[in-house]
């Protein structure tokens, strides 16, 4: 058995070395590797461009679109937006600053390990919020699809209504 067993960190890239940030020693204790965190820094080198900024912008755009909806669809859609916004606030308000603080390497070893463990365990809450947000968004998308395809708007005449496969009756006859 290798004397140091890295603890996989949420957000680690497969095959990457970022799992080496928080190491479990043979005696069961942990050691924070600030240098490894700075060297890999997947957050600023990769994740910020793939999820942090795009997901935040998509969440805000969805909020504007969801606000214009009505009824249950609006509640589900705004619920999804709300859950993801809470996750985004946690990300910007705690997780990013905490990781920058940990990477600065000015904490005592025991404080760094405690902070890194809190950070790692807190990610479970973030992932739960993301899961619930995505499930709510899927429910809203299913409701939107059902409303627009199965039950077309009443103001359209029967001949102008969209068929489930996307072809109007008039277009099918032409």
PDB file of C-alpha atoms in Angstrom:
ATOM      1  CA  UNK A   1       0.000   0.000   0.000  1.00  0.00           C
ATOM      2  CA  UNK A   2       1.258   3.417  -0.940  1.00  0.00           C
ATOM      3  CA  UNK A   3       1.957   5.519   2.177  1.00  0.00           C
ATOM      4  CA  UNK A   4      -0.147   8.381   0.838  1.00  0.00           C
ATOM      5  CA  UNK A   5      -3.605   7.746  -0.499  1.00  0.00           C
ATOM      6  CA  UNK A   6      -5.123  10.778  -2.209  1.00  0.00           C
ATOM      7  CA  UNK A   7      -8.728  11.536  -1.441  1.00  0.00           C
ATOM      8  CA  UNK A   8     -10.607  12.247  -4.669  1.00  0.00           C
ATOM      9  CA  UNK A   9     -11.901  15.801  -4.649  1.00  0.00           C
ATOM     10  CA  UNK A  10     -15.187  16.811  -6.257  1.00  0.00           C
ATOM     11  CA  UNK A  11     -14.303  18.464  -9.533  1.00  0.00           C
ATOM     12  CA  UNK A  12     -11.126  16.464 -10.085  1.00  0.00           C
ATOM     13  CA  UNK A  13     -10.389  15.556 -13.663  1.00  0.00           C
ATOM     14  CA  UNK A  14      -9.964  11.824 -14.291  1.00  0.00           C
ATOM     15  CA  UNK A  15      -6.289  11.019 -14.456  1.00  0.00           C
ATOM     16  CA  UNK A  16      -5.362  14.411 -13.086  1.00  0.00           C
ATOM     17  CA  UNK A  17      -3.114  14.984 -10.100  1.00  0.00           C
ATOM     18  CA  UNK A  18      -5.527  17.257  -8.245  1.00  0.00           C
ATOM     19  CA  UNK A  19      -6.540  14.348  -6.000  1.00  0.00           C
ATOM     20  CA  UNK A  20      -3.132  14.831  -4.388  1.00  0.00           C
ATOM     21  CA  UNK A  21      -4.317  18.014  -2.642  1.00  0.00           C
ATOM     22  CA  UNK A  22      -5.693  16.288   0.445  1.00  0.00           C
ATOM     23  CA  UNK A  23      -3.737  13.170   1.354  1.00  0.00           C
ATOM     24  CA  UNK A  24      -4.601  10.511   3.921  1.00  0.00           C
ATOM     25  CA  UNK A  25      -1.476   9.376   5.726  1.00  0.00           C
ATOM     26  CA  UNK A  26      -0.922   5.795   6.947  1.00  0.00           C
ATOM     27  CA  UNK A  27      -1.849   6.793  10.510  1.00  0.00           C
ATOM     28  CA  UNK A  28      -5.302   7.928   9.301  1.00  0.00           C
ATOM     29  CA  UNK A  29      -4.590  11.628   9.570  1.00  0.00           C
ATOM     30  CA  UNK A  30      -4.715  14.032   6.653  1.00  0.00           C
ATOM     31  CA  UNK A  31      -2.245  16.406   5.094  1.00  0.00           C
ATOM     32  CA  UNK A  32      -3.145  19.377   2.897  1.00  0.00           C
ATOM     33  CA  UNK A  33      -0.849  19.793  -0.110  1.00  0.00           C
ATOM     34  CA  UNK A  34      -1.115  23.495  -0.996  1.00  0.00           C
ATOM     35  CA  UNK A  35       1.660  23.212  -3.563  1.00  0.00           C
ATOM     36  CA  UNK A  36      -0.211  20.432  -5.374  1.00  0.00           C
ATOM     37  CA  UNK A  37      -3.373  22.547  -5.357  1.00  0.00           C
ATOM     38  CA  UNK A  38      -1.483  25.494  -6.835  1.00  0.00           C
ATOM     39  CA  UNK A  39       0.260  23.315  -9.411  1.00  0.00           C
ATOM     40  CA  UNK A  40      -2.900  21.686 -10.749  1.00  0.00           C
ATOM     41  CA  UNK A  41      -5.379  24.532 -10.139  1.00  0.00           C
ATOM     42  CA  UNK A  42      -8.077  22.912 -12.253  1.00  0.00           C
ATOM     43  CA  UNK A  43     -10.552  25.506 -11.014  1.00  0.00           C
ATOM     44  CA  UNK A  44      -8.927  28.432 -12.798  1.00  0.00           C
ATOM     45  CA  UNK A  45      -7.411  26.455 -15.656  1.00  0.00           C
ATOM     46  CA  UNK A  46     -10.502  24.499 -16.653  1.00  0.00           C
ATOM     47  CA  UNK A  47     -13.692  24.595 -14.567  1.00  0.00           C
ATOM     48  CA  UNK A  48     -14.176  28.363 -14.560  1.00  0.00           C
ATOM     49  CA  UNK A  49     -14.548  28.310 -18.371  1.00  0.00           C
ATOM     50  CA  UNK A  50     -16.591  25.121 -18.573  1.00  0.00           C
ATOM     51  CA  UNK A  51     -19.071  25.479 -15.713  1.00  0.00           C
ATOM     52  CA  UNK A  52     -18.607  28.447 -13.405  1.00  0.00           C
ATOM     53  CA  UNK A  53     -19.188  31.314 -15.837  1.00  0.00           C
ATOM     54  CA  UNK A  54     -21.412  29.561 -18.439  1.00  0.00           C
ATOM     55  CA  UNK A  55     -23.671  27.927 -15.834  1.00  0.00           C
ATOM     56  CA  UNK A  56     -24.127  31.223 -14.026  1.00  0.00           C
ATOM     57  CA  UNK A  57     -25.045  33.056 -17.251  1.00  0.00           C
ATOM     58  CA  UNK A  58     -27.441  30.272 -18.302  1.00  0.00           C
ATOM     59  CA  UNK A  59     -29.066  30.328 -14.878  1.00  0.00           C
ATOM     60  CA  UNK A  60     -29.670  34.077 -15.066  1.00  0.00           C
ATOM     61  CA  UNK A  61     -31.039  33.798 -18.621  1.00  0.00           C
ATOM     62  CA  UNK A  62     -33.361  30.999 -17.526  1.00  0.00           C
ATOM     63  CA  UNK A  63     -34.632  33.175 -14.694  1.00  0.00           C
ATOM     64  CA  UNK A  64     -35.746  35.846 -17.158  1.00  0.00           C
ATOM     65  CA  UNK A  65     -37.432  33.319 -19.444  1.00  0.00           C
ATOM     66  CA  UNK A  66     -39.078  31.453 -16.556  1.00  0.00           C
ATOM     67  CA  UNK A  67     -40.476  34.683 -15.109  1.00  0.00           C
ATOM     68  CA  UNK A  68     -42.603  35.137 -18.251  1.00  0.00           C
ATOM     69  CA  UNK A  69     -44.275  31.729 -17.858  1.00  0.00           C
ATOM     70  CA  UNK A  70     -47.478  30.946 -15.982  1.00  0.00           C
ATOM     71  CA  UNK A  71     -48.817  28.360 -13.560  1.00  0.00           C
ATOM     72  CA  UNK A  72     -47.064  25.155 -12.590  1.00  0.00           C
ATOM     73  CA  UNK A  73     -44.493  25.519 -15.365  1.00  0.00           C
ATOM     74  CA  UNK A  74     -43.368  28.825 -13.915  1.00  0.00           C
ATOM     75  CA  UNK A  75     -43.113  27.369 -10.394  1.00  0.00           C
ATOM     76  CA  UNK A  76     -41.029  24.391 -11.514  1.00  0.00           C
ATOM     77  CA  UNK A  77     -38.804  26.494 -13.746  1.00  0.00           C
ATOM     78  CA  UNK A  78     -38.241  29.214 -11.152  1.00  0.00           C
ATOM     79  CA  UNK A  79     -37.656  26.495  -8.552  1.00  0.00           C
ATOM     80  CA  UNK A  80     -34.880  25.076 -10.735  1.00  0.00           C
ATOM     81  CA  UNK A  81     -33.407  28.539 -11.223  1.00  0.00           C
ATOM     82  CA  UNK A  82     -33.602  29.209  -7.479  1.00  0.00           C
ATOM     83  CA  UNK A  83     -31.814  25.971  -6.571  1.00  0.00           C
ATOM     84  CA  UNK A  84     -29.033  26.608  -9.067  1.00  0.00           C
ATOM     85  CA  UNK A  85     -28.725  30.244  -7.937  1.00  0.00           C
ATOM     86  CA  UNK A  86     -28.251  29.075  -4.348  1.00  0.00           C
ATOM     87  CA  UNK A  87     -25.547  26.682  -5.574  1.00  0.00           C
ATOM     88  CA  UNK A  88     -23.918  29.531  -7.546  1.00  0.00           C
ATOM     89  CA  UNK A  89     -23.967  31.740  -4.432  1.00  0.00           C
ATOM     90  CA  UNK A  90     -22.273  28.966  -2.436  1.00  0.00           C
ATOM     91  CA  UNK A  91     -19.699  28.601  -5.202  1.00  0.00           C
ATOM     92  CA  UNK A  92     -18.838  32.300  -5.408  1.00  0.00           C
ATOM     93  CA  UNK A  93     -19.372  33.072  -1.726  1.00  0.00           C
ATOM     94  CA  UNK A  94     -17.593  30.124  -0.128  1.00  0.00           C
ATOM     95  CA  UNK A  95     -16.017  27.491  -2.352  1.00  0.00           C
ATOM     96  CA  UNK A  96     -13.943  29.696  -4.650  1.00  0.00           C
ATOM     97  CA  UNK A  97     -12.658  32.026  -1.900  1.00  0.00           C
ATOM     98  CA  UNK A  98     -11.964  29.067   0.399  1.00  0.00           C
ATOM     99  CA  UNK A  99      -9.926  27.254  -2.232  1.00  0.00           C
ATOM    100  CA  UNK A 100      -7.941  30.415  -2.966  1.00  0.00           C
ATOM    101  CA  UNK A 101      -7.353  30.747   0.786  1.00  0.00           C
ATOM    102  CA  UNK A 102      -6.206  27.122   0.994  1.00  0.00           C
ATOM    103  CA  UNK A 103      -3.902  27.519  -1.979  1.00  0.00           C
ATOM    104  CA  UNK A 104      -2.239  30.561  -0.410  1.00  0.00           C
ATOM    105  CA  UNK A 105      -0.547  28.214   2.084  1.00  0.00           C
ATOM    106  CA  UNK A 106      -0.540  30.586   5.052  1.00  0.00           C
ATOM    107  CA  UNK A 107      -2.673  28.383   7.313  1.00  0.00           C
ATOM    108  CA  UNK A 108      -1.372  26.121  10.047  1.00  0.00           C
ATOM    109  CA  UNK A 109      -1.361  22.480   8.922  1.00  0.00           C
ATOM    110  CA  UNK A 110      -4.264  21.461  11.184  1.00  0.00           C
ATOM    111  CA  UNK A 111      -6.339  24.478  10.117  1.00  0.00           C
ATOM    112  CA  UNK A 112      -5.659  23.759   6.450  1.00  0.00           C
ATOM    113  CA  UNK A 113      -6.733  20.125   6.815  1.00  0.00           C
ATOM    114  CA  UNK A 114      -9.914  21.115   8.677  1.00  0.00           C
ATOM    115  CA  UNK A 115     -10.761  23.728   6.042  1.00  0.00           C
ATOM    116  CA  UNK A 116     -10.035  21.303   3.186  1.00  0.00           C
ATOM    117  CA  UNK A 117     -12.264  18.640   4.759  1.00  0.00           C
ATOM    118  CA  UNK A 118     -15.078  21.183   5.257  1.00  0.00           C
ATOM    119  CA  UNK A 119     -14.653  22.248   1.639  1.00  0.00           C
ATOM    120  CA  UNK A 120     -14.748  18.648   0.424  1.00  0.00           C
ATOM    121  CA  UNK A 121     -17.773  17.668   2.533  1.00  0.00           C
ATOM    122  CA  UNK A 122     -19.602  20.876   1.643  1.00  0.00           C
ATOM    123  CA  UNK A 123     -19.386  19.905  -1.995  1.00  0.00           C
ATOM    124  CA  UNK A 124     -21.922  17.159  -1.272  1.00  0.00           C
ATOM    125  CA  UNK A 125     -24.496  19.880  -0.531  1.00  0.00           C
ATOM    126  CA  UNK A 126     -23.560  21.676  -3.744  1.00  0.00           C
ATOM    127  CA  UNK A 127     -24.006  18.479  -5.712  1.00  0.00           C
ATOM    128  CA  UNK A 128     -27.376  17.837  -4.079  1.00  0.00           C
ATOM    129  CA  UNK A 129     -28.533  21.349  -5.013  1.00  0.00           C
ATOM    130  CA  UNK A 130     -27.360  20.790  -8.590  1.00  0.00           C
ATOM    131  CA  UNK A 131     -29.170  17.464  -8.783  1.00  0.00           C
ATOM    132  CA  UNK A 132     -32.419  18.927  -7.466  1.00  0.00           C
ATOM    133  CA  UNK A 133     -32.057  21.921  -9.783  1.00  0.00           C
ATOM    134  CA  UNK A 134     -31.493  19.714 -12.815  1.00  0.00           C
ATOM    135  CA  UNK A 135     -34.443  17.463 -11.900  1.00  0.00           C
ATOM    136  CA  UNK A 136     -36.676  20.529 -11.504  1.00  0.00           C
ATOM    137  CA  UNK A 137     -35.443  21.865 -14.841  1.00  0.00           C
ATOM    138  CA  UNK A 138     -36.197  18.517 -16.498  1.00  0.00           C
ATOM    139  CA  UNK A 139     -39.710  18.594 -15.043  1.00  0.00           C
ATOM    140  CA  UNK A 140     -40.176  22.136 -16.371  1.00  0.00           C
ATOM    141  CA  UNK A 141     -38.835  21.133 -19.788  1.00  0.00           C
ATOM    142  CA  UNK A 142     -41.220  18.160 -19.908  1.00  0.00           C
ATOM    143  CA  UNK A 143     -44.120  20.441 -18.971  1.00  0.00           C
ATOM    144  CA  UNK A 144     -43.089  22.982 -21.621  1.00  0.00           C
ATOM    145  CA  UNK A 145     -42.837  20.241 -24.232  1.00  0.00           C
ATOM    146  CA  UNK A 146     -46.195  18.816 -23.269  1.00  0.00           C
ATOM    147  CA  UNK A 147     -47.823  22.247 -23.355  1.00  0.00           C
ATOM    148  CA  UNK A 148     -46.422  23.147 -26.768  1.00  0.00           C
ATOM    149  CA  UNK A 149     -46.749  19.789 -28.536  1.00  0.00           C
ATOM    150  CA  UNK A 150     -49.545  17.780 -26.987  1.00  0.00           C
ATOM    151  CA  UNK A 151     -51.795  20.683 -26.039  1.00  0.00           C
ATOM    152  CA  UNK A 152     -51.154  23.462 -28.582  1.00  0.00           C
ATOM    153  CA  UNK A 153     -52.275  27.021 -27.806  1.00  0.00           C
ATOM    154  CA  UNK A 154     -56.058  27.428 -28.034  1.00  0.00           C
ATOM    155  CA  UNK A 155     -55.805  30.526 -30.245  1.00  0.00           C
ATOM    156  CA  UNK A 156     -54.609  28.415 -33.185  1.00  0.00           C
ATOM    157  CA  UNK A 157     -57.221  26.905 -35.413  1.00  0.00           C
ATOM    158  CA  UNK A 158     -57.208  23.100 -35.533  1.00  0.00           C
ATOM    159  CA  UNK A 159     -55.650  23.179 -39.020  1.00  0.00           C
ATOM    160  CA  UNK A 160     -52.735  25.357 -37.777  1.00  0.00           C
ATOM    161  CA  UNK A 161     -51.900  23.279 -34.732  1.00  0.00           C
ATOM    162  CA  UNK A 162     -48.536  21.581 -34.570  1.00  0.00           C
ATOM    163  CA  UNK A 163     -48.611  17.827 -34.741  1.00  0.00           C
ATOM    164  CA  UNK A 164     -46.444  15.861 -32.271  1.00  0.00           C
ATOM    165  CA  UNK A 165     -43.854  15.354 -35.020  1.00  0.00           C
ATOM    166  CA  UNK A 166     -43.693  19.120 -35.725  1.00  0.00           C
ATOM    167  CA  UNK A 167     -45.684  19.282 -38.980  1.00  0.00           C
ATOM    168  CA  UNK A 168     -48.867  21.356 -39.260  1.00  0.00           C
ATOM    169  CA  UNK A 169     -51.917  19.894 -40.910  1.00  0.00           C
ATOM    170  CA  UNK A 170     -51.652  22.475 -43.720  1.00  0.00           C
ATOM    171  CA  UNK A 171     -47.987  21.678 -44.341  1.00  0.00           C
ATOM    172  CA  UNK A 172     -48.754  17.976 -44.411  1.00  0.00           C
ATOM    173  CA  UNK A 173     -51.437  18.544 -47.062  1.00  0.00           C
ATOM    174  CA  UNK A 174     -49.155  20.650 -49.285  1.00  0.00           C
TER     175      UNK A 174
END
